[in-house]
Amino acid sequence: MSFLHASLLFGGFFIAVPIAIHLIMRRQPKLVIFPALQFIRQKQEANRRSLRLRHLVLLALRCAAIGLLALALARPSLTGSGVLGKEGAPIAAALVVDNGLRMEYRKKNVTRLEAAIQLADRFLAQLPDDTSVVVGDLAGGRPTFAVDLGSARQQVAQITPSAATRPLIDAVGDAIRSLQQKADHRKELFVFTDLAKAAWPDQGLKQISEQLDAAGDVAMYIVDVGIEDAVNFGLGHISIADPVIVPEKPVSLRVATIRSGPSAECPVEFVLHRPDAEPERRDHRMVQWSSDTMGEVEFSLTGLEYGTHQCVIRILGNDGLPADDSRYFTIRVQSPRRILLLGESKRNATFVETALVTSGRYQCRFETFGGAANIEFDPYEAVFLLDPPPLPDAIWQGLYRFVKGGGGTIICLGHNARRDPLNANDPQQLLAGPLKRQSRASTYLSPSNYNHPILIQLRPYAGQIPWRQFPIDKSWDLDGLNRGAISIVGYADGRPALIERMIGTGRALTLTTPLSDPPYVPEREVWNYLPIGLATEPWPFPPFIRGLAGHLAGGGEERANYLAGEIATLHLGPEERREVQTTGGFVVLLPTGEGFRRSLAPGDNTVTLSTTQNIGNYRVTAGGKAGSLKRGFSVNADPVISRLARTTTNHIATALGAKRVRFARNADEIEISVGLGRVGKELYPWIIGLVALSVAGELLLSNRFYREQQ
Amino acid sequence: MLTVEQYLKPEVIRQISRLDLRAQFIVKGFFQGLHASPFHGFSVEFSEHRKYTPGDNPQDIDWLVYAKTDKYYVKKFEAETNITGYLVMDLSASMAYTYRQELTKFDYAICLAAALCYLMIHQNDPVGLMTFDERIKTSLPPKSKRKQIGNILSVLANLKPSGPTHIAASLDQITAMLRHRSLIMVFSDLLGDPEPIKTALRRLRHGGHDVILFHVLDEAEVRFPFDGLVEFEEPESGERMQVDANGFRADYLDQIKAFRESYRIDCFRIGVDYVPLDTSMQFDRALTEYLVRRKARG
């Protein structure tokens, strides 16, 4: 129980008044002469007890009337938000509006987001002027407090649906943290949501509960703008059955279908977009959608040539949620990248070669170091030196020219390396630094940043990679790094493992431990277990090798399809890179039809784009129609937007605590809910009723008691 | 205009100050009422003759009329015997009580006594007066002369009830004083220990006297019309008691009812006529009781 005006409870001390009257100023009864006293005397004792009892009841009723009146004026309430200790304090309100694409679901010509904005605006208009308001959505970062209520209402009005959103749980967490800045305020959090189950996962609810626990005095209100029994057709993730795409061979595309509502039929079309040409409809069919389940539709794409191809799969007709009616896809058909593997023996290149060839994107040739002198490096995109021994200067010089001209190489140092020969001038033009000594410190790789293109494929699993299961027992210590060398991946003990140097338009990587050691070598110790692992599947090795190859050779195993908000990266091949440098930059064409020009830093062969908020097909070109850079990628909304199934208020209330969260569906309910949350369930009417009863009882009893004699 | 019967009502009689007039009014009102009442035939002044019918008392046959007419006639209501009556008045302080500030119990008793005196003298019955508190205070010997009315009324008019009383002792004293069989009419509120009083009555009755006990209580003592918290004071002893009258009424009424009932039963056993009265009742009740008793004696 809590009190709105706790100080008025002191009024309860007035109970002393009737007690004093009872003890000191007891009203004298009327004196009557009466001769027949002998008949009264016989019942005297019973009468005295009854009289005393009535006096006490009368006193109790008077005390109760005063005490209850004081209690009623103190405005007690049950199940309040617990923030009543700050009555009179200004309000700090945080509004979180779910502006994901799912909120574009339209009913009665109003989207959920529009309904949420209307309610939020109406609510803001009712707040006192001194209220501090912070407005957040799923598209922005951590919000800051608005200058005044007017600007907060403007912020709310400017909220638009966004495809690039973070989880609602994160936005709620940010809002709670923002509220915690207002120590002396009454903190209230309002979340405008459609109550989709996907937006309120159990783990997220637990997270919010913990944050509310930590914040202590934040009252949470969830405003439900969702629709019961929503009906929708939606398209989900697109996948390709074949990992290797060969020119002219049909490609099978599978798109997930998500149905909300009863079973129905709806047509779907498949359109191929070619640059500088009209869109070409490749397929059109009626699809059966099963009730509230996921399905799959398969399309075949034939006649693909080398190059980048973009397509869209689209539901024809209107439904409640247009945002998930189209799905975009980009396929790149390219010739395999040529990689030269130089090693001591073919056996030493087995792991690397297998990791590369199985991707279908690389064509590998092995050559021993002995035969390297006669090899032209130019036909290759990248050269792997797998544990090189001291090599003739001519080879180092040729390799340097190759890199400077746009090629890529990686030098993996192992037991064959010798300090003095490799510290000579020519090798040092490529190596990351002079070799110091072989280190026997047992360690393992410990990447700190998975955003580098080499590690980008491992990024989704960053927290789960068991690097300890791939121990490195020996490695080379470098005596400092050469100028321009940057450590990309380090060991767990902090020493650099993989170092990159930009040389001309190409790049050279140095790995201070080999990639080629077999699991058992009788005559020496094995330097590391990177390719095979210890008691675990060596699943991180292939993507790591392919990341290296893709980074060095360009156009490796890169993604061409992203979710909105993700960073898109394109690795340019030597030819594409030259085209960009020749024309001074490249052009990015957005799905909206707008475009912008960007340039590439010298030596950089990766295009990185973070402006992926729009859903659709993006194109990256350079050199016009005749140019050699004609790439692209697709951006789609997270398929979760099609999952319209709702969670229940009970479920959320149970997870967060029924006393801490309240629900509303319209403006009136917000008012009631906020009222209940701020002051709890008012007991005032009940207590006033009890006061009235006490007063009535007192009047009745005292009238009967002290009735004037006629 | 008031009818004669209305003079039987205490609230009307109260407005008449002279006691002799009060008595006359009461008696006249009483006889006026008799004409229409079941007590018709109690006339003591008028004697009538009617034909004898089987079932009449043969002693009532008037033989002189038979001698003259040769027919049986019975004579009715001719007073032949004289009855000596004593009016015995209780002078206790409690008799001076009135709740409504109208007639006190004593006033009511005096009116009644005066009317009876008037009535008895008219019948040529000798009537005397005794008053008592703790003992006999006044005693007028019985006489049947008209002058006696004035004597008794003048004594009654000057009586003042005050102080404690001892009813049983006083009645014992009366028993000892009276030599001849008499009709003793006691006017008292009987507020005292009932057992000695009942014993005294038994002795009085044993002395061969007819006794009519007029138990006069105030209207308030019978009905207990009080509300709320009341402190009662007993006038004789000054004792006080605080009572919630509403809660106590039922108990009190039970008590007073039991008190009167015990007197009624005991008086019936010993042959005393017990007449419970209160100051709101008409006077004819008391007069009727006297006439019934006189007839029984006749």
XYZ file of N, CA, C and O in Angstrom, chain A residues 22 26 44-62 697 701-702 704-706, chain B residues 229 242 244:
120
model
N -13.771 11.204 25.934
C -14.262 10.015 26.626
C -13.766 9.979 28.066
O -14.505 9.638 28.982
N -16.683 13.447 29.729
C -17.806 12.542 29.475
C -19.124 13.274 29.716
O -19.312 13.926 30.727
N -28.733 -4.090 37.859
C -27.751 -3.015 37.798
C -26.416 -3.447 37.167
O -25.874 -2.771 36.310
N -25.893 -4.608 37.557
C -24.572 -5.014 37.098
C -24.564 -5.249 35.591
O -23.675 -4.775 34.867
N -25.596 -5.971 35.140
C -25.688 -6.220 33.692
C -25.803 -4.902 32.944
O -25.191 -4.700 31.893
N -26.557 -3.982 33.538
C -26.733 -2.683 32.907
C -25.424 -1.919 32.843
O -25.088 -1.309 31.836
N -24.625 -2.011 33.914
C -23.361 -1.279 33.949
C -22.404 -1.812 32.874
O -21.759 -1.063 32.167
N -22.370 -3.134 32.756
C -21.494 -3.726 31.722
C -21.935 -3.293 30.330
O -21.128 -2.938 29.496
N -23.235 -3.326 30.122
C -23.758 -2.940 28.812
C -23.446 -1.472 28.534
O -23.076 -1.090 27.430
N -23.545 -0.665 29.599
C -23.279 0.764 29.440
C -21.822 1.009 29.078
O -21.507 1.785 28.161
N -20.939 0.294 29.772
C -19.509 0.465 29.505
C -19.170 0.013 28.074
O -18.433 0.658 27.358
N -19.775 -1.107 27.676
C -19.543 -1.618 26.321
C -19.996 -0.599 25.289
O -19.302 -0.320 24.308
N -21.154 -0.022 25.545
C -21.651 0.965 24.583
C -20.755 2.190 24.537
O -20.519 2.765 23.477
N -20.250 2.581 25.694
C -19.317 3.710 25.708
C -18.094 3.396 24.860
O -17.623 4.226 24.082
N -17.588 2.186 25.034
C -16.383 1.806 24.277
C -16.677 1.706 22.792
O -15.868 2.111 21.953
N -17.831 1.164 22.446
C -18.196 1.074 21.023
C -18.307 2.470 20.435
O -17.821 2.748 19.326
N -18.911 3.360 21.210
C -19.055 4.742 20.745
C -17.683 5.379 20.541
O -17.418 6.030 19.521
N -16.797 5.143 21.508
C -15.440 5.685 21.404
C -14.732 5.100 20.189
O -14.087 5.822 19.417
N -14.895 3.791 20.018
C -14.235 3.135 18.874
C -14.765 3.697 17.567
O -14.000 3.938 16.620
N -16.053 3.932 17.499
C -16.631 4.471 16.257
C -16.101 5.876 15.981
O -15.796 6.226 14.844
N -15.985 6.666 17.035
C -15.475 8.036 16.836
C -14.010 8.012 16.401
O -13.604 8.734 15.495
N -22.955 5.322 12.368
C -23.047 4.457 13.551
C -22.892 5.271 14.825
O -23.630 5.082 15.799
N -25.773 5.672 17.607
C -25.526 5.204 18.962
C -25.601 6.348 19.966
O -26.192 6.225 21.039
N -25.004 7.504 19.578
C -25.003 8.617 20.523
C -26.400 9.199 20.668
O -26.796 9.608 21.762
N -29.155 7.535 20.473
C -29.865 6.572 21.294
C -29.386 6.679 22.754
O -30.160 6.529 23.685
N -28.136 7.009 22.872
C -27.491 7.062 24.165
C -27.863 8.328 24.924
O -28.177 8.299 26.100
N -27.767 9.426 24.195
C -27.912 10.720 24.853
C -29.182 11.435 24.420
O -29.239 12.647 24.360
N -29.354 7.875 27.909
C -28.646 7.687 29.179
C -29.322 8.544 30.257
O -29.418 9.756 30.113
N -27.071 5.073 37.141
C -27.014 5.485 35.727
C -27.479 4.317 34.860
O -26.983 3.188 35.012
N -28.895 3.044 30.790
C -29.307 3.281 29.392
C -30.762 2.835 29.301
O -31.073 1.649 29.254
